[in-house]
Amino acid sequence: MATKGNALLDLAFAMDCTGSMDPYIDEARENIVNIVDEVVKTENCTVRLALVEYRDHPPEDETFITQKHDFTNSVETMKSWLEECEADGGGDTPEAIADALNDVLHLSWREEATKICVFIADAPLHGLATDDDEDSFPEGCPDGLDPMNISKDLAGKGVALYVVGCEPSVSDYKDFYLALAEITGGQYVPLTDANNLTKVIIFGSKEEMSLKKLEAEVEEEIKVLTSSGIVINEEELSSSLHKKWSDRGEKTKQLMLNHKVLETAKNSANASAMAKMGFEGVRNLFATSLREAKRDSGKCLDTSKSDGGGDKDLQEEMSKADKVAKATRALADLKIGQKSVDKSFKKVNPGELSQTIDFGPAESCQKSISKSWIKVDLGELPQTVDSGPAEKEALSTEEGSEYQCIDEGVTMSQTMRIIQKSMMKMSRSGKDDKK
């Protein structure tokens, strides 16, 4: 039994169970006992486990769309579910992502628990596929489910999505998955090696449990502001709370990649916009971005050339366009970063922005803050722009990338995640009861 102490953790897995996912299913199956033992031992908590398996709608897959296994506190039961999982089928490229999210929403989450869903995906969802990926349901989920609204409902229940993106399969759709994580106050975790999945689950669970203690404080602050008729500015509230927690020496666990914090929706203008949309808006933005990238690259819409050269050039142009968008976003982030960094940090003269941009330190590495300065010639943005805070520089998921869990001061990224989740939770409270 996964029981120890008074803290409560509800940990759900949503796993793509189509043909390419064998290594990830094997990793979860072989390590589930170790995962739970480690979390229970170090966090002094009681853990419940749930599993949602997903494939696709018929006729693309005739086996099942989803299979839901509700929460259990028996590790052996969870292990038996994983032993019955098989990677098979799949049909076209997209899978039943929206249906899986809907099953996760309707698990029996405990109100008082820390709630995490590790959502493992290696494909897009229906309605969001590039020209290279066949989609039998190009309008979206055939059952009419909106993944953005479902994610907002998950946030309303206090469920954080840890979206594990199996790269490079989902690289073209990273903005969408970043947006899902943003909505729920969770994180997007890129993986190229299934062997890292165990670390991600353990470290992510530890981080969320360490943040749980701050949620009540954030919610109380939001209540005070709203009852006073004050319109909440998330950036200002983040700076205020971050300073308060820093001054009192508050510490949290942090899941890191190569000792850098993970990329967030703030690193992508498109992802930030998607987090505020319904799925129809997401589809339109995705299609528009794709068309603009093609137009700007001067490539024709036909990408079926046998030599693949057109596709490669298009990807390069899309990458450049994305860097420009991220650089624009980084400039907006300067205001937040300057409020929270140490006084020894060199300030930016707005008149010198054409020569020097501070993209911000990796928040957990402020002792080496001077190393995070980057020189950028704005005239060369399409070629030479770094894509966001200094934390971005080590986000590579190339072979050899490592995940760590550290215990340091609360980061600005964590502060903003807690505020995002708390505001969504409070704004959607009571919605399920009314239904």
Short mmCIF file of C-alpha atoms in Angstrom, two decimals:
data_model
loop_
_atom_site.label_atom_id
_atom_site.label_comp_id
_atom_site.label_asym_id
_atom_site.label_seq_id
_atom_site.Cartn_x
_atom_site.Cartn_y
_atom_site.Cartn_z
CA MET A 1 0.00 0.00 0.00
CA ALA A 2 1.26 3.46 -0.90
CA THR A 3 0.65 4.93 2.54
CA LYS A 4 2.78 6.97 4.93
CA GLY A 5 2.15 10.28 6.69
CA ASN A 6 -0.64 12.81 6.35
CA ALA A 7 0.22 14.47 3.02
CA LEU A 8 -1.91 13.27 0.10
CA LEU A 9 -0.85 12.75 -3.52
CA ASP A 10 -3.14 11.74 -6.38
CA LEU A 11 -0.87 10.69 -9.26
CA ALA A 12 -2.48 9.76 -12.59
CA PHE A 13 -0.84 8.50 -15.77
CA ALA A 14 -2.32 9.09 -19.22
CA MET A 15 -0.41 7.02 -21.77
CA ASP A 16 -0.52 6.75 -25.53
CA CYS A 17 -0.77 2.97 -26.07
CA THR A 18 -0.23 2.88 -29.83
CA GLY A 19 2.55 1.01 -31.62
CA SER A 20 5.48 3.35 -30.96
CA MET A 21 5.10 3.59 -27.18
CA ASP A 22 6.57 0.28 -26.01
CA PRO A 23 9.68 1.80 -24.36
CA TYR A 24 7.62 4.27 -22.27
CA ILE A 25 5.09 1.65 -21.16
CA ASP A 26 7.94 -0.70 -20.24
CA GLU A 27 9.69 2.00 -18.24
CA ALA A 28 6.55 2.85 -16.25
CA ARG A 29 5.70 -0.83 -15.69
CA GLU A 30 9.17 -1.81 -14.52
CA ASN A 31 9.63 1.16 -12.20
CA ILE A 32 6.19 1.92 -10.77
CA VAL A 33 7.06 0.26 -7.42
CA ASN A 34 10.32 2.22 -7.17
CA ILE A 35 8.54 5.44 -8.17
CA VAL A 36 5.94 5.12 -5.43
CA ASP A 37 8.43 3.93 -2.80
CA GLU A 38 10.68 6.92 -3.47
CA VAL A 39 7.86 9.48 -3.33
CA VAL A 40 6.26 7.96 -0.22
CA LYS A 41 9.59 7.70 1.59
CA THR A 42 10.90 11.18 0.84
CA GLU A 43 7.64 13.14 0.92
CA ASN A 44 6.01 11.33 3.86
CA CYS A 45 2.73 10.97 2.01
CA THR A 46 -0.13 8.71 1.00
CA VAL A 47 -0.28 8.06 -2.75
CA ARG A 48 -3.17 6.98 -4.94
CA LEU A 49 -2.58 5.93 -8.54
CA ALA A 50 -4.74 6.01 -11.67
CA LEU A 51 -4.20 5.13 -15.32
CA VAL A 52 -5.82 6.28 -18.57
CA GLU A 53 -4.81 4.40 -21.72
CA TYR A 54 -5.62 5.99 -25.06
CA ARG A 55 -5.41 5.08 -28.74
CA ASP A 56 -7.77 6.39 -31.41
CA HIS A 57 -11.30 6.51 -32.81
CA PRO A 58 -12.51 3.90 -35.27
CA PRO A 59 -11.94 3.20 -38.06
CA GLU A 60 -8.34 4.27 -37.33
CA ASP A 61 -8.23 1.94 -34.34
CA GLU A 62 -10.81 -0.75 -33.65
CA THR A 63 -9.53 -1.79 -30.22
CA PHE A 64 -10.44 1.12 -27.92
CA ILE A 65 -10.47 4.91 -27.77
CA THR A 66 -9.61 5.11 -24.07
CA GLN A 67 -9.54 2.79 -21.08
CA LYS A 68 -9.87 4.42 -17.65
CA HIS A 69 -8.65 2.85 -14.40
CA ASP A 70 -9.73 5.01 -11.46
CA PHE A 71 -7.62 5.70 -8.40
CA THR A 72 -6.27 2.91 -6.23
CA ASN A 73 -3.88 2.98 -3.26
CA SER A 74 -2.53 -0.44 -4.24
CA VAL A 75 0.77 -0.33 -6.11
CA GLU A 76 0.28 -3.93 -7.19
CA THR A 77 -3.06 -3.04 -8.80
CA MET A 78 -1.43 -0.23 -10.73
CA LYS A 79 1.36 -2.59 -11.78
CA SER A 80 -1.19 -5.12 -13.05
CA TRP A 81 -2.87 -2.43 -15.16
CA LEU A 82 0.50 -1.53 -16.69
CA GLU A 83 1.29 -5.19 -17.31
CA GLU A 84 -1.89 -5.46 -19.35
CA CYS A 85 -0.95 -2.39 -21.44
CA GLU A 86 0.20 -3.16 -24.95
CA ALA A 87 1.57 -0.77 -27.54
CA ASP A 88 -0.44 -1.54 -30.64
CA GLY A 89 -2.51 0.04 -33.43
CA GLY A 90 -2.94 3.76 -33.97
CA GLY A 91 -4.03 4.23 -37.59
CA ASP A 92 -3.38 7.79 -38.77
CA THR A 93 -0.85 10.06 -37.05
CA PRO A 94 -3.08 11.94 -34.54
CA GLU A 95 -4.48 10.16 -31.49
CA ALA A 96 -7.44 10.58 -29.09
CA ILE A 97 -5.75 13.24 -26.93
CA ALA A 98 -8.97 15.13 -26.12
CA ASP A 99 -10.74 11.93 -25.07
CA ALA A 100 -7.85 10.99 -22.77
CA LEU A 101 -7.91 14.44 -21.15
CA ASN A 102 -11.65 14.06 -20.61
CA ASP A 103 -11.12 10.73 -18.84
CA VAL A 104 -8.43 12.31 -16.65
CA LEU A 105 -10.87 15.09 -15.72
CA HIS A 106 -13.44 12.55 -14.54
CA LEU A 107 -11.14 10.55 -12.27
CA SER A 108 -12.10 10.67 -8.57
CA TRP A 109 -9.60 13.36 -7.55
CA ARG A 110 -9.46 14.17 -3.82
CA GLU A 111 -10.10 17.83 -3.06
CA GLU A 112 -7.33 18.14 -0.46
CA ALA A 113 -4.63 16.19 -2.34
CA THR A 114 -1.75 17.38 -4.49
CA LYS A 115 -3.03 16.39 -7.94
CA ILE A 116 -0.75 15.52 -10.87
CA CYS A 117 -1.36 13.91 -14.24
CA VAL A 118 1.70 12.70 -16.14
CA PHE A 119 0.40 12.86 -19.73
CA ILE A 120 2.66 10.98 -22.16
CA ALA A 121 2.23 11.83 -25.85
CA ASP A 122 4.15 11.16 -29.04
CA ALA A 123 1.60 12.46 -31.56
CA PRO A 124 -0.69 15.42 -32.22
CA LEU A 125 -4.39 15.38 -31.51
CA HIS A 126 -7.06 15.37 -34.20
CA GLY A 127 -7.62 18.74 -35.84
CA LEU A 128 -4.03 19.87 -35.37
CA ALA A 129 -1.85 18.10 -37.90
CA THR A 130 0.67 19.47 -40.37
CA ASP A 131 0.47 18.78 -44.09
CA ASP A 132 2.85 15.87 -43.58
CA ASP A 133 0.60 14.07 -41.07
CA GLU A 134 -2.56 12.34 -42.26
CA ASP A 135 -5.63 13.18 -40.13
CA SER A 136 -8.91 11.31 -40.57
CA PHE A 137 -10.70 13.86 -38.34
CA PRO A 138 -9.30 17.24 -39.47
CA GLU A 139 -12.01 19.22 -37.65
CA GLY A 140 -10.96 17.84 -34.29
CA CYS A 141 -12.22 15.19 -31.88
CA PRO A 142 -15.17 13.38 -33.53
CA ASP A 143 -16.97 13.49 -30.16
CA GLY A 144 -16.71 17.29 -30.12
CA LEU A 145 -14.42 17.49 -27.08
CA ASP A 146 -12.41 20.71 -26.69
CA PRO A 147 -9.00 19.95 -25.10
CA MET A 148 -8.44 23.58 -24.09
CA ASN A 149 -11.71 23.78 -22.13
CA ILE A 150 -11.07 20.37 -20.58
CA SER A 151 -7.64 21.57 -19.45
CA LYS A 152 -9.24 24.63 -17.87
CA ASP A 153 -11.64 22.32 -16.02
CA LEU A 154 -8.65 20.28 -14.86
CA ALA A 155 -7.06 23.48 -13.57
CA GLY A 156 -10.35 24.23 -11.83
CA LYS A 157 -9.89 21.00 -9.89
CA GLY A 158 -6.28 21.87 -9.11
CA VAL A 159 -4.82 19.18 -11.38
CA ALA A 160 -1.38 20.00 -12.81
CA LEU A 161 -0.58 18.45 -16.20
CA TYR A 162 2.98 17.28 -16.65
CA VAL A 163 2.98 16.79 -20.41
CA VAL A 164 5.77 14.42 -21.41
CA GLY A 165 6.47 15.15 -25.07
CA CYS A 166 8.23 12.28 -26.83
CA GLU A 167 10.51 14.24 -29.12
CA PRO A 168 11.11 14.63 -31.99
CA SER A 169 7.65 13.14 -32.75
CA VAL A 170 5.77 16.03 -31.10
CA SER A 171 8.25 18.82 -31.85
CA ASP A 172 5.96 20.44 -34.43
CA TYR A 173 3.19 20.58 -31.83
CA LYS A 174 5.19 21.72 -28.81
CA ASP A 175 3.34 25.06 -28.59
CA PHE A 176 0.04 23.23 -28.12
CA TYR A 177 1.43 21.04 -25.36
CA LEU A 178 3.14 24.02 -23.72
CA ALA A 179 -0.27 25.71 -23.67
CA LEU A 180 -1.93 22.73 -21.95
CA ALA A 181 0.74 22.80 -19.26
CA GLU A 182 0.40 26.57 -18.89
CA ILE A 183 -3.36 26.38 -18.35
CA THR A 184 -3.03 23.92 -15.47
CA GLY A 185 0.09 25.34 -13.86
CA GLY A 186 2.00 22.20 -14.83
CA GLN A 187 5.05 21.73 -17.04
CA TYR A 188 6.01 20.50 -20.49
CA VAL A 189 8.79 17.93 -20.18
CA PRO A 190 10.65 16.98 -23.38
CA LEU A 191 11.98 13.42 -23.58
CA THR A 192 14.00 11.63 -26.22
CA ASP A 193 14.89 8.67 -24.02
CA ALA A 194 12.25 6.60 -22.20
CA ASN A 195 14.82 5.80 -19.51
CA ASN A 196 14.37 9.34 -18.15
CA LEU A 197 10.63 8.88 -17.52
CA THR A 198 11.09 7.52 -14.00
CA LYS A 199 13.12 10.55 -12.92
CA VAL A 200 10.57 12.93 -14.43
CA ILE A 201 7.69 11.29 -12.53
CA ILE A 202 9.53 11.22 -9.20
CA PHE A 203 11.00 14.71 -9.47
CA GLY A 204 7.78 16.23 -10.82
CA SER A 205 5.79 14.72 -7.93
CA LYS A 206 8.26 16.14 -5.42
CA GLU A 207 8.09 19.59 -6.98
CA GLU A 208 4.29 19.73 -7.01
CA MET A 209 4.07 18.59 -3.40
CA SER A 210 6.54 21.28 -2.36
CA LEU A 211 4.46 23.92 -4.17
CA LYS A 212 1.21 22.76 -2.56
CA LYS A 213 2.04 24.56 0.67
CA LEU A 214 2.12 27.91 -1.18
CA GLU A 215 -1.21 27.54 -2.98
CA ALA A 216 -3.34 28.54 0.03
CA GLU A 217 -1.29 31.72 0.45
CA VAL A 218 -1.74 32.61 -3.22
CA GLU A 219 -5.49 31.96 -3.13
CA GLU A 220 -5.87 34.13 -0.03
CA GLU A 221 -3.95 36.95 -1.74
CA ILE A 222 -6.20 36.68 -4.80
CA LYS A 223 -9.33 36.77 -2.61
CA VAL A 224 -8.12 39.93 -0.84
CA LEU A 225 -7.39 41.69 -4.12
CA THR A 226 -10.66 40.71 -5.82
CA SER A 227 -12.78 41.58 -2.77
CA SER A 228 -11.18 45.03 -2.85
CA GLY A 229 -12.20 45.46 -6.48
CA ILE A 230 -8.61 45.37 -7.70
CA VAL A 231 -7.99 43.96 -11.17
CA ILE A 232 -5.21 41.41 -10.79
CA ASN A 233 -2.07 41.90 -12.85
CA GLU A 234 -0.44 38.47 -12.88
CA GLU A 235 3.05 39.83 -13.53
CA GLU A 236 2.88 42.30 -10.65
CA LEU A 237 1.39 39.71 -8.30
CA SER A 238 4.12 37.26 -9.31
CA SER A 239 6.86 39.80 -8.58
CA SER A 240 5.31 40.68 -5.21
CA LEU A 241 4.90 37.09 -4.03
CA HIS A 242 8.28 36.04 -5.39
CA LYS A 243 9.98 38.80 -3.41
CA LYS A 244 8.05 37.87 -0.27
CA TRP A 245 9.03 34.22 -0.53
CA SER A 246 12.64 35.08 -1.36
CA ASP A 247 12.89 37.43 1.64
CA ARG A 248 11.69 34.76 4.04
CA GLY A 249 13.91 32.08 2.52
CA GLU A 250 11.13 29.86 1.18
CA LYS A 251 12.45 26.78 -0.61
CA THR A 252 10.88 24.32 -3.03
CA LYS A 253 11.87 21.23 -4.98
CA GLN A 254 12.53 21.90 -8.67
CA LEU A 255 12.56 19.53 -11.64
CA MET A 256 15.38 20.67 -13.91
CA LEU A 257 16.92 19.69 -17.23
CA ASN A 258 20.71 20.01 -17.32
CA HIS A 259 20.45 22.22 -14.22
CA LYS A 260 18.15 24.69 -15.98
CA VAL A 261 14.45 25.28 -15.41
CA LEU A 262 12.11 23.88 -18.04
CA GLU A 263 10.77 25.87 -20.97
CA THR A 264 7.33 27.41 -20.44
CA ALA A 265 4.65 28.95 -22.64
CA LYS A 266 6.30 32.30 -21.93
CA ASN A 267 9.08 31.23 -24.30
CA SER A 268 6.61 31.12 -27.20
CA ALA A 269 4.18 33.84 -28.23
CA ASN A 270 2.00 31.23 -29.95
CA ALA A 271 1.85 28.97 -26.89
CA SER A 272 0.94 31.91 -24.65
CA ALA A 273 -1.86 32.88 -27.02
CA MET A 274 -3.14 29.29 -27.31
CA ALA A 275 -3.46 29.03 -23.53
CA LYS A 276 -6.16 31.71 -23.66
CA MET A 277 -8.14 30.21 -26.56
CA GLY A 278 -10.65 27.49 -27.25
CA PHE A 279 -9.58 24.74 -29.61
CA GLU A 280 -11.07 26.40 -32.70
CA GLY A 281 -8.85 29.42 -32.04
CA VAL A 282 -5.85 27.13 -31.54
CA ARG A 283 -6.53 25.43 -34.88
CA ASN A 284 -6.79 28.78 -36.66
CA LEU A 285 -3.59 30.10 -35.07
CA PHE A 286 -1.70 26.92 -35.90
CA ALA A 287 -2.89 26.99 -39.52
CA THR A 288 -2.16 30.71 -39.85
CA SER A 289 1.36 30.29 -38.45
CA LEU A 290 2.00 27.46 -40.89
CA ARG A 291 0.72 29.48 -43.86
CA GLU A 292 2.76 32.54 -42.87
CA ALA A 293 5.89 30.46 -42.50
CA LYS A 294 5.35 29.03 -45.97
CA ARG A 295 4.60 32.42 -47.45
CA ASP A 296 7.62 34.04 -45.84
CA SER A 297 9.83 31.20 -47.00
CA GLY A 298 8.61 31.64 -50.58
CA LYS A 299 7.79 27.96 -50.81
CA CYS A 300 4.78 26.61 -52.66
CA LEU A 301 2.13 24.74 -50.69
CA ASP A 302 3.09 21.45 -52.32
CA THR A 303 5.50 19.70 -49.93
CA SER A 304 5.35 16.33 -51.64
CA LYS A 305 8.63 16.62 -53.53
CA SER A 306 10.43 13.32 -53.51
CA ASP A 307 13.77 14.76 -52.48
CA GLY A 308 12.32 16.26 -49.28
CA GLY A 309 14.25 19.47 -49.83
CA GLY A 310 11.17 21.67 -49.71
CA ASP A 311 10.15 20.25 -46.34
CA LYS A 312 13.61 20.83 -44.91
CA ASP A 313 13.71 24.44 -46.09
CA LEU A 314 10.21 25.06 -44.75
CA GLN A 315 11.17 23.72 -41.32
CA GLU A 316 14.18 26.03 -41.26
CA GLU A 317 12.04 29.05 -42.10
CA MET A 318 9.45 28.09 -39.49
CA SER A 319 12.26 27.85 -36.94
CA LYS A 320 13.43 31.37 -37.80
CA ALA A 321 9.89 32.75 -37.52
CA ASP A 322 9.49 31.08 -34.14
CA LYS A 323 12.76 32.59 -32.91
CA VAL A 324 11.56 36.07 -33.81
CA ALA A 325 8.31 35.51 -31.91
CA LYS A 326 10.20 34.22 -28.89
CA ALA A 327 12.61 37.16 -28.94
CA THR A 328 9.66 39.56 -28.95
CA ARG A 329 8.25 37.72 -25.96
CA ALA A 330 11.61 37.87 -24.19
CA LEU A 331 11.67 41.66 -24.47
CA ALA A 332 8.33 41.80 -22.68
CA ASP A 333 9.74 39.54 -19.96
CA LEU A 334 12.48 42.04 -19.14
CA LYS A 335 10.14 43.98 -16.86
CA ILE A 336 9.43 40.92 -14.73
CA GLY A 337 13.03 39.80 -14.59
CA GLN A 338 14.34 43.20 -13.47
CA LYS A 339 11.95 43.25 -10.51
CA SER A 340 13.05 39.91 -9.14
CA VAL A 341 16.81 39.59 -9.73
CA ASP A 342 19.55 40.43 -7.26
CA LYS A 343 20.63 44.05 -6.99
CA SER A 344 24.07 43.14 -8.27
CA PHE A 345 22.56 42.28 -11.62
CA LYS A 346 23.45 44.74 -14.33
CA LYS A 347 20.43 46.79 -15.41
CA VAL A 348 19.49 47.35 -19.01
CA ASN A 349 19.53 50.81 -20.48
CA PRO A 350 16.51 50.92 -22.83
CA GLY A 351 18.55 53.04 -25.18
CA GLU A 352 21.01 50.20 -25.60
CA LEU A 353 18.44 47.51 -26.40
CA SER A 354 19.50 47.47 -30.03
CA GLN A 355 22.87 46.18 -28.92
CA THR A 356 22.29 44.18 -25.72
CA ILE A 357 19.35 42.19 -24.40
CA ASP A 358 19.21 40.54 -20.99
CA PHE A 359 17.18 37.39 -21.41
CA GLY A 360 17.21 36.77 -17.67
CA PRO A 361 19.16 34.28 -15.56
CA ALA A 362 18.22 30.70 -14.99
CA GLU A 363 16.32 31.44 -11.80
CA SER A 364 17.97 28.72 -9.78
CA CYS A 365 21.51 29.71 -10.81
CA GLN A 366 21.63 33.33 -9.72
CA LYS A 367 25.15 32.93 -8.32
CA SER A 368 26.44 32.70 -11.87
CA ILE A 369 24.09 35.38 -13.13
CA SER A 370 26.64 37.26 -15.19
CA LYS A 371 27.02 34.27 -17.51
CA SER A 372 23.44 34.65 -18.74
CA TRP A 373 24.03 37.85 -20.73
CA ILE A 374 23.67 37.46 -24.48
CA LYS A 375 24.66 39.94 -27.18
CA VAL A 376 22.09 40.22 -29.95
CA ASP A 377 22.16 42.27 -33.11
CA LEU A 378 18.48 43.00 -33.77
CA GLY A 379 19.21 43.30 -37.45
CA GLU A 380 20.08 39.61 -37.48
CA LEU A 381 17.09 38.32 -35.46
CA PRO A 382 16.02 35.62 -37.93
CA GLN A 383 19.47 34.06 -37.69
CA THR A 384 20.92 34.80 -34.26
CA VAL A 385 18.21 35.16 -31.62
CA ASP A 386 18.26 33.11 -28.46
CA SER A 387 14.71 32.02 -27.72
CA GLY A 388 13.98 33.30 -24.26
CA PRO A 389 15.45 33.40 -20.75
CA ALA A 390 18.90 32.01 -20.12
CA GLU A 391 17.16 28.91 -18.83
CA LYS A 392 16.53 28.09 -22.51
CA GLU A 393 20.18 27.55 -23.33
CA ALA A 394 20.33 24.07 -21.79
CA LEU A 395 16.90 22.83 -22.78
CA SER A 396 18.37 20.57 -25.43
CA THR A 397 16.99 17.04 -25.39
CA GLU A 398 19.95 15.67 -27.28
CA GLU A 399 21.40 12.36 -26.16
CA GLY A 400 23.08 12.86 -22.81
CA SER A 401 20.55 15.34 -21.38
CA GLU A 402 19.88 14.73 -17.70
CA TYR A 403 17.08 15.59 -15.29
CA GLN A 404 17.75 16.68 -11.73
CA CYS A 405 15.73 17.62 -8.65
CA ILE A 406 17.16 20.43 -6.55
CA ASP A 407 15.95 22.16 -3.38
CA GLU A 408 16.41 25.93 -3.63
CA GLY A 409 14.50 29.19 -3.43
CA VAL A 410 11.16 29.51 -5.21
CA THR A 411 11.69 30.49 -8.84
CA MET A 412 9.72 33.12 -10.73
CA SER A 413 8.49 30.40 -13.10
CA GLN A 414 7.09 28.44 -10.17
CA THR A 415 5.46 31.56 -8.74
CA MET A 416 3.70 32.30 -12.00
CA ARG A 417 2.60 28.67 -12.34
CA ILE A 418 0.99 28.68 -8.89
CA ILE A 419 -0.81 31.95 -9.64
CA GLN A 420 -2.02 30.68 -13.02
CA LYS A 421 -3.42 27.48 -11.51
CA SER A 422 -4.95 29.26 -8.50
CA MET A 423 -6.69 31.88 -10.61
CA MET A 424 -8.08 29.24 -12.96
CA LYS A 425 -9.16 27.09 -10.02
CA MET A 426 -10.96 29.96 -8.32
CA SER A 427 -12.59 31.25 -11.51
CA ARG A 428 -14.01 27.82 -12.32
CA SER A 429 -14.93 26.75 -8.79
CA GLY A 430 -18.45 25.42 -8.53
CA LYS A 431 -18.77 24.82 -12.26
CA ASP A 432 -18.91 21.03 -11.92
CA ASP A 433 -21.39 21.28 -9.05
CA LYS A 434 -23.74 23.37 -11.18
CA LYS A 435 -23.55 20.80 -13.95
#
